[in-house]
Short mmCIF file of C-alpha atoms in Angstrom, two decimals:
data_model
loop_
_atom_site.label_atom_id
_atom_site.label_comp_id
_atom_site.label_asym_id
_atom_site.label_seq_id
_atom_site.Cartn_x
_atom_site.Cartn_y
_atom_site.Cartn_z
CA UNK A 155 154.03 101.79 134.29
CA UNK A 156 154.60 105.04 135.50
CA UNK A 157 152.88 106.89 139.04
CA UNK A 158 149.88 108.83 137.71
CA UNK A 159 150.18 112.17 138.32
CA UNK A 160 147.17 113.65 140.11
CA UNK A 161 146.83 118.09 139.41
CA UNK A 162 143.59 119.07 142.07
CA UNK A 163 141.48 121.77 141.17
CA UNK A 164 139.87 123.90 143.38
CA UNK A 165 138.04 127.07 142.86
CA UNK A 166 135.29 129.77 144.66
CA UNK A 167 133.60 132.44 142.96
CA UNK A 168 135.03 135.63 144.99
CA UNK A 169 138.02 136.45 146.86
CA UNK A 170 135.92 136.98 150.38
CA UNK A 171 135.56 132.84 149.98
CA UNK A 172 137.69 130.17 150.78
CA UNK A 173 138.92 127.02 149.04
CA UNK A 174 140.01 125.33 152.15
CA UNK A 175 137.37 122.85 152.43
CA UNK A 176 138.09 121.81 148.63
CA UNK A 177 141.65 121.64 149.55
CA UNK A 178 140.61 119.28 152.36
CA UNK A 179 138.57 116.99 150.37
CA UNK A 180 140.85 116.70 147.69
CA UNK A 181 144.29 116.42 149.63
CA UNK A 182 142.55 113.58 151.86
CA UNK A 183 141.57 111.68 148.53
CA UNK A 184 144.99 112.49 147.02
CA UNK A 185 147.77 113.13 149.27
CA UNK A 186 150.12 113.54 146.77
CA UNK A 187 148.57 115.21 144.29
CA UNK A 188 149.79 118.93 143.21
CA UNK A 189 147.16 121.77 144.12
CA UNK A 190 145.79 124.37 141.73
CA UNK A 191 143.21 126.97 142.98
CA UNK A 192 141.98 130.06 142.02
CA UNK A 193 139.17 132.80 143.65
CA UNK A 194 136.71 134.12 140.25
CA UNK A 195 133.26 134.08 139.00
CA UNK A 196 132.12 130.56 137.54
CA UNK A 197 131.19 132.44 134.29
CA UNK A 198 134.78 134.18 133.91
CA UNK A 199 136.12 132.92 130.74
CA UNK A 200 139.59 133.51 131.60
CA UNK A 201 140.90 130.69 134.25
CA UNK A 202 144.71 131.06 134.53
CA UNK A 203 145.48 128.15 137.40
CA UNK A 204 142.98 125.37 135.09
CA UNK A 205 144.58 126.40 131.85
CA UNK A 206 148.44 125.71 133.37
CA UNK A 207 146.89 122.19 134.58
CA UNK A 208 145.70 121.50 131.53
CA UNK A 209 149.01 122.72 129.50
CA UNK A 210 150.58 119.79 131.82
CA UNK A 211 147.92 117.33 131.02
CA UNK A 212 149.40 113.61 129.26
CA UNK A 213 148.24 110.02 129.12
CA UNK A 214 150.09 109.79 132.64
CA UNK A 215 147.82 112.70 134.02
CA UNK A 216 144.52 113.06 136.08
CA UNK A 217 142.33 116.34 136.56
CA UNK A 218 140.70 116.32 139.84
CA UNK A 219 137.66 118.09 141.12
CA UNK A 220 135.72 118.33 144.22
CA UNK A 221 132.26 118.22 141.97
CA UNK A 222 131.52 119.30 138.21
CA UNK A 223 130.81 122.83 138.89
CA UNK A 224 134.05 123.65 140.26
CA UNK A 225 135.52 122.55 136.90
CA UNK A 226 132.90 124.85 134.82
CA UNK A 227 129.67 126.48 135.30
CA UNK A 228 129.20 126.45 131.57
CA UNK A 229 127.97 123.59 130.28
CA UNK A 230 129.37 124.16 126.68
CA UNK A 231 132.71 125.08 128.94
CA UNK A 232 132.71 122.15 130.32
CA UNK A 233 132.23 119.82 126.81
CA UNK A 234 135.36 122.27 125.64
CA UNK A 235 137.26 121.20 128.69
CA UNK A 236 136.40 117.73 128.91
CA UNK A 237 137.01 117.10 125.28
CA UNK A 238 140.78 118.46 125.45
CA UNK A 239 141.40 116.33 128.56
CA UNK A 240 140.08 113.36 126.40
CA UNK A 241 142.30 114.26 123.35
CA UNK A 242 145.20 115.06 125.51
CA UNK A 243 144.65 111.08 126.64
CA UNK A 244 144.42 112.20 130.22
CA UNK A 245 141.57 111.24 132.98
CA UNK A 246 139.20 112.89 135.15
CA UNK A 247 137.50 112.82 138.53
CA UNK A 248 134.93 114.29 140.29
CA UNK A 249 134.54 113.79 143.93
CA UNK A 250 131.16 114.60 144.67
CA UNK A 251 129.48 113.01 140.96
CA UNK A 252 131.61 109.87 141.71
CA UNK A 253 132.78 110.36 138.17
CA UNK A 254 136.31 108.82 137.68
CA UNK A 255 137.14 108.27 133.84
CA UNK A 256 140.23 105.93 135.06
CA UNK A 257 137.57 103.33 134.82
CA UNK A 258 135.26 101.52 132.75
CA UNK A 259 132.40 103.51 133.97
CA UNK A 260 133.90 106.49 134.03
CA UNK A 261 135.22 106.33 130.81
CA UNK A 262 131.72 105.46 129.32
CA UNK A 263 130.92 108.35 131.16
CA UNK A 264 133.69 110.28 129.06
CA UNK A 265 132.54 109.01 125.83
CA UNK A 266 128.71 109.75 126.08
CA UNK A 267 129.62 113.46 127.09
CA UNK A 268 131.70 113.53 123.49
CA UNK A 269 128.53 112.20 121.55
CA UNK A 270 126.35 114.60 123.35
CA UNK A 271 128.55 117.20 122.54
CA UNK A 272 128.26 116.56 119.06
CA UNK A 273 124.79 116.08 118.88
CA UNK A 274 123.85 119.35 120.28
CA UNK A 275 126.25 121.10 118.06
CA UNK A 276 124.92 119.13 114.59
CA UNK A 277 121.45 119.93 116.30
CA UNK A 278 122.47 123.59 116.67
CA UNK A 279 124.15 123.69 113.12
CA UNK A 280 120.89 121.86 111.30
CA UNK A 281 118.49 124.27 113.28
CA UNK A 282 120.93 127.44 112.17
CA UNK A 283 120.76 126.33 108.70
CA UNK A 284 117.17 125.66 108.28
CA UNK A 285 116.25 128.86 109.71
CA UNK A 286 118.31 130.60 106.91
CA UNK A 287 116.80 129.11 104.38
CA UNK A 288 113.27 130.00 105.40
CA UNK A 289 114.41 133.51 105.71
CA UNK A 290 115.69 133.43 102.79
CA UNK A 291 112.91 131.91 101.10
CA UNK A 292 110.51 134.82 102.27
CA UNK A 293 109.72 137.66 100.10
CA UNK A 294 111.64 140.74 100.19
CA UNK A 295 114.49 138.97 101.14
CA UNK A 296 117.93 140.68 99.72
CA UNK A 297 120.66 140.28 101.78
CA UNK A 298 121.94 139.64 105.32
CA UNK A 299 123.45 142.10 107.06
CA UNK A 300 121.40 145.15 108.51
CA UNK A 301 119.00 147.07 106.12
CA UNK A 302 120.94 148.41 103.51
CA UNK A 303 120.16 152.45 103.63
CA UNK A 304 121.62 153.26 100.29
CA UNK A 305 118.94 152.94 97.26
CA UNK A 306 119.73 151.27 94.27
CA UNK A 307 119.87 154.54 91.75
CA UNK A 308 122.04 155.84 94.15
CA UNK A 309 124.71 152.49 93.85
CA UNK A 310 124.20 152.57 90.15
CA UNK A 311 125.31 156.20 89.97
CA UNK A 312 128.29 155.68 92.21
CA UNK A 313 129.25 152.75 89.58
CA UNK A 314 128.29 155.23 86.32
CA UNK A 315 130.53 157.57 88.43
CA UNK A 316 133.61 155.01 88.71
CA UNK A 317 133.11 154.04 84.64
CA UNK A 318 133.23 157.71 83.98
CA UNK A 319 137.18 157.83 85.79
CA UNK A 320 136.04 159.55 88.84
CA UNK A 321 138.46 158.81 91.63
CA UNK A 322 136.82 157.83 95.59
CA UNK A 323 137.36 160.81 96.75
CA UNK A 324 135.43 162.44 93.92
CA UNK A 325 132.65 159.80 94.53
CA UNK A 326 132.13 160.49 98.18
CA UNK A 327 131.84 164.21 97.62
CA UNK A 328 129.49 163.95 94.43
CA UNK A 329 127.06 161.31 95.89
CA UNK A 330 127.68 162.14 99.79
CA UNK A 331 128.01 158.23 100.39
CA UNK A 332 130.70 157.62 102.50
CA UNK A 333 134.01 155.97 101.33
CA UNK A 334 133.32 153.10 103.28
CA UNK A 335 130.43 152.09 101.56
CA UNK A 336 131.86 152.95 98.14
CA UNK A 337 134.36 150.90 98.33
CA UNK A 338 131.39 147.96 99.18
CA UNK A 339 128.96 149.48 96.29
CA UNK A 340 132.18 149.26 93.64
CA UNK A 341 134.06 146.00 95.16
CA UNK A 342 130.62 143.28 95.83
CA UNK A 343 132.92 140.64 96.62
CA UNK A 344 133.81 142.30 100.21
CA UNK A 345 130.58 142.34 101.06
CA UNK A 346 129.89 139.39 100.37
CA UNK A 347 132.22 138.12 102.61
CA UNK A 348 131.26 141.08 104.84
CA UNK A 349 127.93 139.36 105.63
CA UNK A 350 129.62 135.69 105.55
CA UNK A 351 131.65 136.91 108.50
CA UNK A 352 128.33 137.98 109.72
CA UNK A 353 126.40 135.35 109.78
CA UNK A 354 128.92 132.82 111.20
CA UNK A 355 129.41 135.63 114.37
CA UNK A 356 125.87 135.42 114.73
CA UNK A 357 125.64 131.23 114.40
CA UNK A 358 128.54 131.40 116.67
CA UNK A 359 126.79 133.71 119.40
CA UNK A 360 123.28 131.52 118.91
CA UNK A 361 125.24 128.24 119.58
CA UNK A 362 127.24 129.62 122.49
CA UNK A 363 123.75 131.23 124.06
CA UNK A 364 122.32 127.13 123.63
CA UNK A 365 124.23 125.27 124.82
CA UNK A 366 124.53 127.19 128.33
CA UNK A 367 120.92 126.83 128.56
#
């Protein structure tokens, strides 16, 4: 069986700080291990030194941290990260948590943080789901999207306008609509997937906003 190879992550949130007593703490635990640090906020979403230890990550391979929040501040973050060290068949510690996945414990540890994941997502997804159907369920309801400004006799003419041969350009100066939105009145389709895009930005933003609470 081949050495493990041990990548130790250390981090602070500004450049006035130092990582030397991380760099202590891990070195002492693993003396041979290859450091990675980097000085940025917790919430950055960009983290240059943990994504090149990660590119490196195999089934020989263990992430180290001095404790959890090192690692991530974000709690969906951290599911993200932990997940593709899991799938990458690689381990990891945490000094302070006593969390070391090169175990039995640990690994149980691992595995739980997967389910939990997934719970909170389908939890997020059925919650996300139900509240569109009651909205859509309530009277008045057309569309999603924002408010729609144009009236209906004012979409029927730009399609009475199209039947008649009238080119866009003709359109937008007869009806003062914008060509934008005549291209949406006379093509339903893109708005259709106009507000699909929508609504899964929005789902997407909600789920995000959850699971860091």
């Amino acid at each position: 069986m081949k050495d493990k190879k041990y990548y130790l992550y250390c981090r602070c949130s500004s450049k006035s700080q130092k990582t030397d007593s991380q760099r202590r703490t891990l070195k002492k635990a693993f003396p041979d291990g290859i450091v990675f640090e980097e000085k940025l906020s917790g919430v950055s979403k960009t983290r240059p030194e943990r994504q090149k230890i990660i590119d490196r990550l195999d089934e020989n391979s263990v992430l180290v941290c001095p404790r959890m929040s090192r690692l991530s501040r974000s709690l969906s973050d951290l599911f993200s990260v932990m997940e593709t060290i899991r799938v990458k068949g690689a381990n990891v510690i945490f000094l302070k948590e006593q969390i070391d996945t090169t175990t039995s414990t640990g690994t149980l540890v691992f595995n739980l943080m997967a389910v939990i994941n997934n719970y909170q997502r389908e939890l997020i997804n059925d919650s996300c789901r139900e509240g569109r159907e009651a909205a859509e369920k309530k009277e008045g309801f057309d569309r999603w999207g924002r408010p729609d400004k144009i009236k209906k006799e004012k979409k029927q003419l730009v399609r009475d306008l199209k039947k008649q041969g009238k080119s866009y350009n003709d359109i937008v100066k007869l009806t003062g609509i914008s060509r934008a939105s005549v291209y949406l009145i006379l093509k339903p389709e893109k708005r259709s997937q106009f507000n699909e895009n929508l609504k899964e930005a929005r789902n997407q933003k909600k789920s995000e906003e959850t699971l860091k609470n």
